[in-house]
Coordinates of C-alpha atoms in Angstrom, one line a residue:
Chain M
M1 CA 75.0 127.8 117.8
S2 CA 76.9 130.9 117.5
R3 CA 78.5 131.7 114.3
P4 CA 81.0 129.1 113.0
T5 CA 84.6 130.7 112.3
L6 CA 86.0 130.0 108.8
G7 CA 89.5 130.2 107.1
I8 CA 89.6 130.4 103.4
V9 CA 92.6 128.5 101.7
G10 CA 93.7 129.8 98.5
V11 CA 92.9 133.4 97.8
G12 CA 92.6 133.4 94.0
K13 CA 90.0 134.9 91.9
I14 CA 86.9 132.7 92.6
A15 CA 87.7 133.4 96.4
R16 CA 87.6 137.2 95.7
D17 CA 84.8 137.2 93.5
Q18 CA 82.6 134.9 95.2
H19 CA 83.5 133.4 98.6
L20 CA 84.5 136.8 100.3
P21 CA 81.4 138.6 99.4
S22 CA 79.0 135.5 100.1
I23 CA 80.6 135.0 103.5
A24 CA 80.1 138.8 104.2
E25 CA 76.4 138.9 102.6
T26 CA 74.8 135.9 104.1
G27 CA 76.6 136.1 107.6
S28 CA 76.5 132.4 108.0
F29 CA 80.2 132.5 108.9
E30 CA 82.8 134.6 110.8
L31 CA 85.6 135.0 108.6
A32 CA 88.6 134.2 111.0
A33 CA 91.5 133.6 108.5
L34 CA 93.0 133.7 105.0
V35 CA 95.7 131.5 103.4
S36 CA 97.8 132.5 100.5
P37 CA 101.3 131.3 99.7
H38 CA 102.1 134.4 97.8
G39 CA 100.1 137.2 99.5
T40 CA 96.0 137.5 99.2
G41 CA 96.3 140.2 96.2
L42 CA 93.6 142.1 98.2
E43 CA 94.3 145.6 99.2
G44 CA 95.3 146.4 102.5
D45 CA 96.1 142.5 102.6
G46 CA 92.5 141.4 103.2
P47 CA 89.2 142.2 104.8
E48 CA 90.0 144.5 107.8
G49 CA 91.6 142.6 110.9
V50 CA 91.5 139.1 109.2
P51 CA 94.8 137.5 110.0
T52 CA 96.7 136.0 106.7
F53 CA 98.9 133.1 106.8
R54 CA 101.1 131.6 104.3
S55 CA 99.9 128.0 104.6
Q56 CA 97.0 126.2 106.0
E57 CA 99.4 124.4 108.6
E58 CA 100.2 127.8 110.0
M59 CA 96.6 128.7 110.1
L60 CA 95.7 125.6 112.1
A61 CA 98.3 126.0 114.6
A62 CA 97.6 129.7 115.3
L63 CA 93.9 129.3 115.4
P64 CA 93.2 125.8 117.1
R65 CA 89.6 126.6 117.7
L66 CA 88.9 127.6 114.2
D67 CA 85.7 125.7 112.9
A68 CA 85.8 125.3 109.3
V69 CA 87.8 125.8 106.1
A70 CA 86.7 126.6 102.5
L71 CA 89.3 125.2 100.2
C72 CA 89.7 127.3 96.8
T73 CA 93.1 126.2 95.7
P74 CA 93.6 124.4 92.4
P75 CA 92.6 120.8 92.4
S76 CA 95.9 118.9 92.5
V77 CA 96.4 120.0 96.3
R78 CA 92.8 119.7 97.5
H79 CA 93.2 116.3 99.2
G80 CA 95.9 116.8 101.0
L81 CA 94.8 120.1 102.4
A82 CA 91.0 118.7 102.9
A83 CA 92.3 115.5 104.7
A84 CA 94.7 117.6 106.9
A85 CA 91.7 120.0 107.8
L86 CA 89.3 117.1 108.8
A87 CA 92.0 115.4 110.8
A88 CA 92.5 118.7 112.7
G89 CA 88.7 118.6 113.7
K90 CA 87.6 121.2 110.9
H91 CA 84.5 121.1 108.8
V92 CA 85.5 121.3 105.2
L93 CA 83.6 123.0 102.0
V94 CA 85.9 121.9 98.8
E95 CA 85.4 124.2 95.4
K96 CA 84.6 121.9 92.7
P97 CA 86.2 119.7 91.4
P98 CA 86.5 118.4 94.9
A99 CA 89.6 116.1 94.1
A100 CA 92.1 115.4 91.3
T101 CA 91.1 111.8 91.1
V102 CA 88.1 109.3 92.3
S103 CA 90.5 107.5 95.1
E104 CA 91.3 111.2 96.8
L105 CA 87.4 112.0 96.9
H106 CA 86.5 108.7 98.4
D107 CA 89.5 108.8 100.7
L108 CA 88.0 112.2 102.0
V109 CA 84.7 110.8 102.7
A110 CA 86.4 108.1 104.9
V111 CA 88.6 110.9 106.5
A112 CA 85.3 113.0 107.2
A113 CA 83.4 110.2 108.8
R114 CA 86.4 109.1 111.0
N115 CA 86.4 112.3 112.3
R116 CA 83.0 113.2 112.5
R117 CA 83.3 116.4 110.5
V118 CA 81.3 117.7 107.7
L119 CA 82.7 117.4 104.1
F120 CA 80.9 119.3 101.3
T121 CA 81.5 119.2 97.9
A122 CA 80.3 122.6 96.5
W123 CA 79.6 122.1 92.9
H124 CA 78.5 125.8 92.5
S125 CA 76.4 125.2 89.2
Q126 CA 74.0 123.1 91.1
F127 CA 73.0 126.1 93.2
N128 CA 71.2 128.1 90.8
P129 CA 67.4 128.3 91.4
A130 CA 67.1 127.5 87.8
V131 CA 68.8 124.1 88.1
E132 CA 66.6 123.5 91.3
A133 CA 63.3 124.3 89.1
A134 CA 64.5 122.3 86.4
R135 CA 65.1 119.1 88.7
E136 CA 61.5 119.8 89.8
R137 CA 60.0 119.7 86.6
L138 CA 61.9 116.5 85.2
A139 CA 61.3 114.5 88.7
G140 CA 58.5 112.3 87.2
A141 CA 59.1 112.9 83.3
A142 CA 59.8 110.6 80.5
I143 CA 62.6 112.2 78.7
R144 CA 63.4 111.5 75.0
A145 CA 66.8 112.9 74.8
V146 CA 69.3 115.6 76.1
R147 CA 71.7 117.7 74.4
I148 CA 74.6 119.5 76.1
D149 CA 76.6 122.2 74.5
W150 CA 79.3 123.6 76.7
K151 CA 81.5 125.7 74.6
E152 CA 84.1 128.4 75.6
D153 CA 87.1 130.4 74.6
V154 CA 89.9 128.8 76.9
R155 CA 92.0 131.8 76.2
R156 CA 89.4 134.1 77.4
W157 CA 88.4 132.2 80.7
H158 CA 91.6 130.3 81.5
P159 CA 94.4 132.8 80.2
G160 CA 97.9 131.2 80.8
Q161 CA 96.4 128.5 83.1
E162 CA 99.0 126.0 82.2
W163 CA 97.9 123.6 84.6
I164 CA 94.8 122.7 82.8
W165 CA 96.8 121.2 80.1
Q166 CA 99.1 119.3 82.3
P167 CA 98.4 115.6 83.4
G168 CA 95.6 115.6 86.0
G169 CA 94.7 119.4 84.8
F170 CA 91.2 118.2 83.3
G171 CA 91.5 120.3 80.1
V172 CA 88.1 121.1 78.7
F173 CA 86.3 118.7 81.8
D174 CA 87.4 121.8 84.1
P175 CA 84.2 123.7 82.7
G176 CA 82.6 120.6 81.3
I177 CA 82.4 119.0 84.9
N178 CA 79.9 121.9 85.6
A179 CA 77.7 120.5 83.2
L180 CA 77.9 117.4 84.3
S181 CA 77.1 118.3 88.0
I182 CA 73.8 120.1 86.7
L183 CA 73.1 116.8 84.4
T184 CA 73.3 114.5 87.4
R185 CA 71.5 116.8 89.5
I186 CA 68.4 117.2 87.4
M187 CA 68.1 113.7 85.6
P188 CA 65.7 111.4 87.3
A189 CA 67.8 108.3 86.9
P190 CA 71.7 107.6 86.9
L191 CA 73.4 108.2 83.5
F192 CA 76.5 106.2 82.4
V193 CA 79.3 107.0 79.9
R194 CA 78.7 104.5 76.8
E195 CA 81.2 106.4 74.3
A196 CA 83.2 109.2 74.4
E197 CA 86.0 110.8 72.2
L198 CA 88.7 113.0 73.8
L199 CA 90.6 115.3 71.3
V200 CA 94.0 116.2 72.9
P201 CA 96.3 118.8 71.1
E202 CA 99.6 117.0 70.0
N203 CA 101.4 119.2 72.5
R204 CA 99.3 118.9 75.7
E205 CA 97.9 116.1 77.8
T206 CA 94.4 117.1 78.4
P207 CA 91.5 117.3 76.0
I208 CA 90.7 120.4 74.2
A209 CA 87.4 118.9 73.1
V210 CA 85.2 116.0 74.2
T211 CA 82.2 114.5 72.7
M212 CA 80.3 111.9 74.6
T213 CA 77.0 109.6 74.9
L214 CA 75.6 109.0 78.1
R215 CA 72.8 106.6 78.5
A216 CA 70.7 105.4 81.8
A217 CA 70.2 101.9 82.9
A218 CA 67.6 99.9 80.5
G219 CA 64.1 100.5 81.7
A220 CA 64.8 104.2 83.1
P221 CA 62.7 106.7 81.4
V222 CA 65.5 108.9 80.2
G223 CA 66.8 108.7 76.7
P224 CA 70.4 109.2 75.3
V225 CA 72.3 112.2 76.5
S226 CA 74.7 113.8 73.7
V227 CA 77.5 116.1 75.1
E228 CA 79.7 118.4 73.4
F229 CA 82.6 120.2 75.3
D230 CA 85.0 122.6 73.3
F231 CA 87.5 125.0 74.7
R232 CA 87.9 126.4 70.9
Q233 CA 84.7 128.5 70.7
E234 CA 85.2 132.1 69.5
G235 CA 82.4 134.7 69.5
E236 CA 79.1 133.8 71.3
Q237 CA 80.0 131.3 74.2
T238 CA 77.5 128.7 74.9
W239 CA 76.7 126.8 78.2
T240 CA 73.4 125.2 77.4
I241 CA 71.4 122.0 78.3
A242 CA 68.5 121.1 76.3
V243 CA 65.8 118.5 77.6
E244 CA 63.4 117.0 75.1
L245 CA 60.4 115.4 76.8
E246 CA 58.4 112.4 75.6
D247 CA 55.5 114.8 75.5
G248 CA 57.0 117.1 73.1
R249 CA 57.9 119.9 75.8
R250 CA 61.2 121.1 75.8
L251 CA 63.1 122.5 78.9
E252 CA 66.5 124.5 78.3
L253 CA 69.0 125.7 80.9
T254 CA 71.3 128.4 79.2
H255 CA 74.1 130.7 80.6
G256 CA 75.6 127.9 82.8
G257 CA 72.6 126.8 84.3
T258 CA 71.3 130.3 85.4
R259 CA 68.3 130.6 83.2
L260 CA 65.3 128.2 82.4
F261 CA 63.1 128.2 79.4
V262 CA 60.1 126.0 78.9
D263 CA 59.1 125.9 75.1
G264 CA 61.2 128.9 74.6
T265 CA 59.7 130.9 77.2
P266 CA 61.7 132.1 80.1
V267 CA 60.6 131.0 83.6
L268 CA 63.5 131.8 85.8
S269 CA 66.6 133.9 85.8
E270 CA 68.7 134.6 89.0
P271 CA 72.2 134.9 88.1
D272 CA 74.9 135.0 90.8
S273 CA 73.2 133.5 93.7
E274 CA 75.3 130.1 93.8
Y275 CA 77.8 131.2 96.2
R276 CA 75.3 132.6 98.9
R277 CA 73.1 129.4 98.5
I278 CA 76.5 127.5 99.2
Y279 CA 77.4 129.3 102.2
R280 CA 73.8 128.9 103.8
R281 CA 73.7 125.1 102.8
F282 CA 77.5 124.6 104.4
R283 CA 76.2 126.5 107.6
R284 CA 73.1 123.9 107.5
L285 CA 75.2 120.9 107.1
I286 CA 77.4 122.1 110.0
D287 CA 74.5 122.6 112.3
E288 CA 72.9 119.4 111.6
G289 CA 76.3 117.6 111.4
T290 CA 75.7 116.0 108.0
S291 CA 78.0 115.9 105.0
D292 CA 77.0 116.1 101.4
V293 CA 79.1 114.5 99.2
D294 CA 78.2 114.3 95.2
A295 CA 80.8 112.2 93.6
A296 CA 78.9 111.6 90.5
P297 CA 80.3 114.3 88.2
L298 CA 83.9 113.1 89.0
H299 CA 83.0 109.7 88.4
L300 CA 81.8 110.6 84.8
V301 CA 84.9 112.5 83.9
A302 CA 87.0 109.3 85.2
D303 CA 84.6 107.0 83.1
A304 CA 85.2 109.3 80.1
W305 CA 88.7 108.8 80.2
S306 CA 88.5 105.2 80.9
V307 CA 86.2 104.1 78.1
G308 CA 87.2 107.1 75.6
R309 CA 88.8 106.8 72.4
R310 CA 91.6 109.5 72.2
R311 CA 92.3 111.3 69.0
T312 CA 95.2 113.8 68.5
T313 CA 94.5 117.3 67.1
A314 CA 96.5 120.4 66.1
A315 CA 98.9 121.9 68.8
F316 CA 97.4 124.4 71.1
H317 CA 99.2 127.8 71.6
W318 CA 97.8 130.7 73.9
Chain W
M1 CA 69.7 78.1 106.1
S2 CA 69.4 75.4 103.6
R3 CA 72.0 75.5 100.5
P4 CA 71.3 78.8 98.4
T5 CA 70.7 78.0 94.7
L6 CA 73.1 79.6 92.2
G7 CA 73.2 80.4 88.6
I8 CA 76.3 81.0 86.5
V9 CA 76.0 83.6 84.0
G10 CA 78.8 83.4 81.2
V11 CA 80.1 80.2 80.8
G12 CA 83.3 80.9 79.3
K13 CA 87.1 79.5 80.6
I14 CA 87.1 81.1 83.9
A15 CA 83.5 79.7 84.8
R16 CA 84.6 76.2 83.7
D17 CA 88.2 76.2 85.2
Q18 CA 87.3 77.8 88.5
H19 CA 83.9 78.5 89.1
L20 CA 82.1 75.3 88.7
P21 CA 84.8 73.1 90.5
S22 CA 84.9 75.4 93.4
I23 CA 80.9 75.2 93.7
A24 CA 81.0 71.5 93.6
E25 CA 84.1 71.1 96.0
T26 CA 82.9 73.7 98.8
G27 CA 79.3 72.6 98.7
S28 CA 78.3 76.1 99.8
F29 CA 75.8 76.3 96.8
E30 CA 73.4 74.4 94.9
L31 CA 74.3 74.9 91.2
A32 CA 70.8 75.6 89.8
A33 CA 71.2 77.0 86.2
L34 CA 73.8 78.1 83.6
V35 CA 73.3 80.8 81.2
S36 CA 75.4 81.0 78.1
P37 CA 74.1 82.7 75.1
H38 CA 76.0 80.2 72.6
G39 CA 75.9 77.2 74.5
T40 CA 78.2 76.3 77.5
G41 CA 80.9 74.6 75.7
L42 CA 80.5 71.8 78.3
E43 CA 80.4 68.1 77.5
G44 CA 76.7 66.9 77.4
D45 CA 75.7 70.6 77.9
G46 CA 77.0 71.1 81.4
P47 CA 76.7 69.5 84.8
E48 CA 74.1 66.5 85.0
G49 CA 70.6 67.7 85.6
V50 CA 71.5 71.7 85.6
P51 CA 69.2 73.6 83.2
T52 CA 70.8 75.9 80.6
F53 CA 69.6 79.2 79.5
R54 CA 70.2 81.6 76.5
S55 CA 70.1 84.6 78.6
Q56 CA 70.0 86.1 82.4
E57 CA 66.3 87.0 81.6
E58 CA 65.2 83.7 80.4
M59 CA 66.8 82.2 83.6
L60 CA 65.0 84.4 86.2
A61 CA 61.8 84.1 84.4
A62 CA 62.1 80.1 84.9
L63 CA 63.6 80.1 88.1
P64 CA 61.8 82.6 90.3
R65 CA 63.1 81.1 93.6
L66 CA 66.9 81.3 92.5
D67 CA 69.0 82.7 95.4
A68 CA 72.0 84.1 94.0
V69 CA 74.1 84.9 90.4
A70 CA 77.6 84.6 89.6
L71 CA 78.5 86.9 86.7
C72 CA 81.4 85.5 84.6
T73 CA 80.8 87.7 81.6
P74 CA 83.0 90.1 80.1
P75 CA 83.0 93.3 81.9
S76 CA 81.0 95.4 79.5
V77 CA 77.9 94.0 80.3
R78 CA 78.3 93.3 84.1
H79 CA 76.4 96.2 85.1
G80 CA 73.4 95.8 83.1
L81 CA 73.0 92.0 84.3
A82 CA 74.1 92.6 88.0
A83 CA 71.5 95.6 88.3
A84 CA 68.8 93.4 86.7
A85 CA 69.7 90.5 88.9
L86 CA 69.7 92.4 92.2
A87 CA 66.5 94.0 91.1
A88 CA 64.9 90.7 90.7
G89 CA 65.9 89.9 94.3
K90 CA 69.0 87.9 93.7
H91 CA 72.4 88.2 95.4
V92 CA 75.1 88.8 93.0
L93 CA 78.7 87.8 93.0
V94 CA 80.7 89.7 90.3
E95 CA 84.2 88.7 88.6
K96 CA 86.7 91.1 88.4
P97 CA 86.8 93.7 87.4
P98 CA 83.3 94.4 88.8
A99 CA 82.1 96.9 86.2
A100 CA 83.5 98.6 83.2
T101 CA 83.2 102.1 84.8
V102 CA 83.4 103.7 88.3
S103 CA 79.7 104.9 87.8
E104 CA 78.5 101.4 87.0
L105 CA 80.1 100.0 90.2
H106 CA 78.7 102.7 92.6
D107 CA 75.5 102.2 90.8
L108 CA 75.4 98.6 92.0
V109 CA 76.2 99.6 95.3
A110 CA 73.0 101.7 95.4
V111 CA 70.9 98.9 93.7
A112 CA 71.8 96.3 96.1
A113 CA 71.2 98.7 99.2
R114 CA 67.9 99.7 97.9
N115 CA 67.1 95.9 97.4
R116 CA 68.6 94.5 100.3
R117 CA 70.5 92.1 98.6
V118 CA 74.1 91.0 98.8
L119 CA 76.7 92.5 96.4
F120 CA 80.2 90.6 96.5
T121 CA 83.0 91.8 94.1
A122 CA 85.2 88.8 93.9
W123 CA 88.9 90.0 93.3
H124 CA 90.1 86.7 93.2
S125 CA 93.6 87.6 93.7
Q126 CA 92.7 88.8 97.1
F127 CA 91.9 85.3 98.1
N128 CA 95.0 83.5 98.3
P129 CA 96.4 82.8 101.9
A130 CA 99.9 84.2 100.9
V131 CA 98.0 87.7 100.3
E132 CA 96.3 87.4 103.8
A133 CA 99.6 86.5 105.2
A134 CA 101.3 89.5 103.7
R135 CA 98.5 91.8 105.0
E136 CA 99.1 90.6 108.5
R137 CA 102.8 91.0 108.6
L138 CA 102.4 94.6 107.0
A139 CA 99.6 96.0 109.3
G140 CA 101.9 97.8 111.9
A141 CA 105.0 97.9 109.7
A142 CA 106.5 101.0 108.3
I143 CA 107.3 100.5 104.7
R144 CA 110.2 102.2 102.8
A145 CA 109.1 101.0 99.2
V146 CA 107.1 98.7 97.2
R147 CA 107.7 97.4 93.6
I148 CA 105.4 95.9 91.5
D149 CA 106.3 93.9 88.3
W150 CA 103.2 92.2 86.4
K151 CA 104.6 91.3 83.0
E152 CA 103.0 88.7 80.6
D153 CA 102.7 87.8 77.1
V154 CA 99.3 88.9 76.1
R155 CA 99.4 86.5 73.0
R156 CA 99.8 83.5 75.4
W157 CA 97.3 84.6 78.2
H158 CA 94.6 86.6 75.9
P159 CA 95.0 84.9 72.4
G160 CA 92.6 86.6 70.1
Q161 CA 90.6 88.6 72.9
E162 CA 89.8 91.8 70.8
W163 CA 87.8 93.3 73.3
I164 CA 90.8 94.0 75.5
W165 CA 92.0 96.6 73.0
Q166 CA 88.7 98.2 72.6
P167 CA 87.6 101.4 74.3
G168 CA 86.8 100.3 77.8
G169 CA 88.7 97.1 77.5
F170 CA 91.4 97.7 80.2
G171 CA 94.4 96.6 77.9
V172 CA 97.5 95.7 80.3
F173 CA 95.2 97.2 83.2
D174 CA 93.0 93.9 82.8
P175 CA 95.9 91.7 84.2
G176 CA 97.4 94.7 86.2
I177 CA 94.2 95.3 88.2
N178 CA 94.6 91.9 89.9
A179 CA 98.0 93.3 91.3
L180 CA 96.3 96.5 92.3
S181 CA 93.7 94.4 94.2
I182 CA 96.4 92.7 96.1
L183 CA 98.2 95.9 96.8
T184 CA 95.1 97.8 98.2
R185 CA 94.4 94.7 100.4
I186 CA 97.9 94.4 101.8
M187 CA 99.0 98.1 102.3
P188 CA 98.1 99.6 105.6
A189 CA 97.2 103.0 104.2
P190 CA 95.2 104.4 101.1
L191 CA 97.4 104.9 98.0
F192 CA 97.0 107.5 95.1
V193 CA 98.4 107.7 91.6
R194 CA 100.9 110.5 91.6
E195 CA 102.4 109.8 88.1
A196 CA 101.5 107.4 85.4
E197 CA 102.4 106.8 81.7
L198 CA 100.3 104.6 79.5
L199 CA 101.8 103.4 76.4
V200 CA 99.1 102.7 73.8
P201 CA 100.0 100.9 70.3
E202 CA 99.1 103.3 67.4
N203 CA 96.5 100.9 66.2
R204 CA 94.7 100.2 69.5
E205 CA 92.5 102.1 72.3
T206 CA 94.0 100.6 75.4
P207 CA 97.6 100.5 76.9
I208 CA 100.1 97.5 76.2
A209 CA 102.2 99.0 79.1
V210 CA 101.9 101.2 82.1
T211 CA 104.3 102.7 84.4
M212 CA 102.9 104.3 87.8
T213 CA 103.9 105.9 90.8
L214 CA 101.5 105.7 93.7
R215 CA 101.9 107.5 97.2
A216 CA 100.2 107.4 100.3
A217 CA 98.8 110.6 102.0
A218 CA 101.4 112.7 104.1
G219 CA 102.4 111.3 107.3
A220 CA 101.4 107.6 106.5
P221 CA 104.2 105.0 107.1
V222 CA 104.2 103.9 103.5
G223 CA 107.0 105.1 100.8
P224 CA 106.3 105.1 97.0
V225 CA 105.0 102.3 95.2
S226 CA 106.5 101.9 91.8
V227 CA 104.3 99.8 89.1
E228 CA 105.1 98.5 85.8
F229 CA 102.5 96.4 83.8
D230 CA 103.5 95.2 80.3
F231 CA 101.9 93.0 78.0
R232 CA 105.1 92.6 76.0
Q233 CA 107.0 89.8 78.2
E234 CA 108.3 86.8 76.2
G235 CA 110.1 84.0 78.2
E236 CA 109.6 84.0 81.8
Q237 CA 106.4 85.8 83.2
T238 CA 106.4 87.8 86.1
W239 CA 103.6 88.4 88.8
T240 CA 105.7 89.9 91.8
I241 CA 104.9 92.4 94.4
A242 CA 108.1 93.3 96.5
V243 CA 107.9 95.4 99.6
E244 CA 111.0 96.8 101.4
L245 CA 110.4 97.6 105.0
E246 CA 112.2 100.4 106.9
D247 CA 113.7 97.6 109.2
G248 CA 115.4 96.1 106.3
R249 CA 113.2 93.2 106.0
R250 CA 112.0 92.3 102.5
L251 CA 108.6 90.7 101.8
E252 CA 107.9 89.2 98.2
L253 CA 104.7 87.9 96.6
T254 CA 105.2 86.0 93.4
H255 CA 103.2 84.1 91.3
G256 CA 100.3 86.2 91.1
G257 CA 100.2 86.4 94.9
T258 CA 100.2 82.7 95.4
R259 CA 103.6 82.6 97.2
L260 CA 105.1 84.7 100.0
F261 CA 108.7 85.0 100.6
V262 CA 110.3 86.7 103.6
D263 CA 113.8 87.8 103.2
G264 CA 114.1 85.4 100.2
T265 CA 112.8 82.4 102.3
P266 CA 109.5 81.0 101.6
V267 CA 106.9 81.2 103.9
L268 CA 103.8 80.1 102.2
S269 CA 102.5 78.6 99.1
E270 CA 98.9 77.3 98.4
P271 CA 98.0 78.0 94.8
D272 CA 94.6 77.4 93.6
S273 CA 92.6 77.8 96.4
E274 CA 90.9 81.3 95.6
Y275 CA 87.8 80.3 94.2
R276 CA 87.0 78.1 96.9
R277 CA 87.5 80.6 99.3
I278 CA 85.3 83.1 97.4
Y279 CA 82.4 80.7 97.2
R280 CA 82.8 80.0 101.0
R281 CA 83.1 83.9 101.7
F282 CA 80.0 84.7 99.5
R283 CA 78.0 82.1 101.2
R284 CA 78.9 83.7 104.5
L285 CA 77.9 87.1 103.2
I286 CA 74.3 86.0 102.2
D287 CA 73.9 84.2 105.5
E288 CA 74.8 87.5 107.2
G289 CA 73.0 89.8 105.0
T290 CA 76.3 91.8 104.1
S291 CA 77.6 93.1 100.9
D292 CA 81.5 93.3 100.3
V293 CA 82.3 95.8 97.8
D294 CA 86.2 96.9 97.3
A295 CA 86.2 99.8 94.9
A296 CA 89.7 100.5 95.2
P297 CA 91.3 98.9 92.4
L298 CA 88.9 100.0 89.9
H299 CA 89.3 103.6 91.4
L300 CA 93.1 103.5 90.8
V301 CA 92.9 102.2 87.3
A302 CA 90.5 105.3 86.5
D303 CA 92.6 107.6 88.2
A304 CA 95.7 106.4 86.0
W305 CA 93.8 107.1 82.9
S306 CA 92.8 110.7 84.5
V307 CA 96.2 111.8 85.5
G308 CA 98.4 109.7 83.3
R309 CA 100.4 111.0 80.3
R310 CA 99.6 108.7 77.2
R311 CA 102.2 107.9 74.5
T312 CA 101.8 106.0 71.5
T313 CA 103.9 103.0 70.6
A314 CA 104.5 100.5 68.0
A315 CA 101.1 98.9 66.4
F316 CA 100.2 95.7 68.0
H317 CA 99.4 92.6 65.7
W318 CA 98.4 89.2 67.1

């Protein structure tokens, strides 16, 4: 089939830094439209010759033969946009997290099936070669324990993003869900939230720090998973998943899952290829007519809310 | 096929009041075992000639040809028991809520499929004839608004049940999820939590009262759904779902969904048939080899936790 045409909805930082270059480099899609309610923020209003629209609705009306849509908006509006695009016959790639709630995500699965279109939940952290290498090494392994430290400075990475503190804004789960998306990808058995503590600033609605213990079902060869998410990390930033095996070996994914160490020795490091892999995969899914929906990371966040203890901590000011 | 044999795991109030009489009355199953770690609390240790075990594991070992299991334990242990029973080749009926978390429920769906066994999430409130009658009347209707009032006295209906206040214990969502199971059954379109406020006693971990607004997707013929769950209701108890149609008519399900009124006139009232219908349905599902899993009510509760504002209220003491 000829290259599918694609419209990007939501031209913020992630679209400019990752989606646009990856579409250009891979050649998997023909960029056919941009949607941005307040302008694209791109010089000369975007890549040459690519029409820009104020809403997805306008784009869908103007380009009835468009094949696919990539949603890069904030999570709260993704469900409505994705459902409308699928209903209009478009294949849909959704940035992470794919929806604001579990009900929304499962509804999109139903809408995609009903319209026989491809839905692809693009958990970008899963697309690092180091993550795939870790998954292969853990496939038959007995795992004694896992430790996740995902600690970053919210002021540095999310400056002024008020939505992150509002109801449904995820708080520290916004970066933390990337760690969970790697975890559920590399572990040989499903995991369940057994305990969680959510630390919420007294003037905010979402957690600034979370500790959790996850466990596999009885009988699975996977020991406890200890999780620490923290938005208050100054100085060095930490995005590490350390896996201790029963045979004494130790795997570490560092730098957000881009580097793999085995017993302290680096075995793989290939940063920044995530989004090229994502667009190649989206193209393959469309060619094959298959959806790829991973609901597990969003389920785990919902579960942490449901079974977690909530504690109040000091007010947060930017 | 001859009558399947069934073991009941967890012989508490709901098993004694509903499951045992319904199994006897319908004749759909042959009661083959009871499991209760602290004894069954039944006179003469249970129905005549039915063996009693201290754990499901003991029962499965002693009765390898058992066909099915009904889980009536508290929610926190349901996932482990259901997964073990399915893996042992048993069909499984789970009381509401079918699991403590969304991840657990979706795992059970996968385990049931892998073992080619029937999983049945028995949301008992869905099995009232009045609920089915409401669903039929609403199938093609345009709905202006829905109001749910589910208000009961926790001291009267859950005396001393400490688990309900502990993390993962559901709080007022424990009765409230019955209302949500009716709502998702009778509405002609999926609903999503748009706003929620969870009122949690300062000395507890789960809500004593919840207000929510649910909405359907844009374009669906369903107006807003206002929800009030309250555990502090003294005097008259209220379990009502009122549906206002665009044509001015008004449907009301009262008494927990057992009575249906149209424009104030009673049209159906048949209490206490829920569990007989449940066991007839479980038998039919086994005969047909089909699972029946409704995840929507549990999703909505998880969503309320995820997007809700949490407020602290006065301490609760029994």
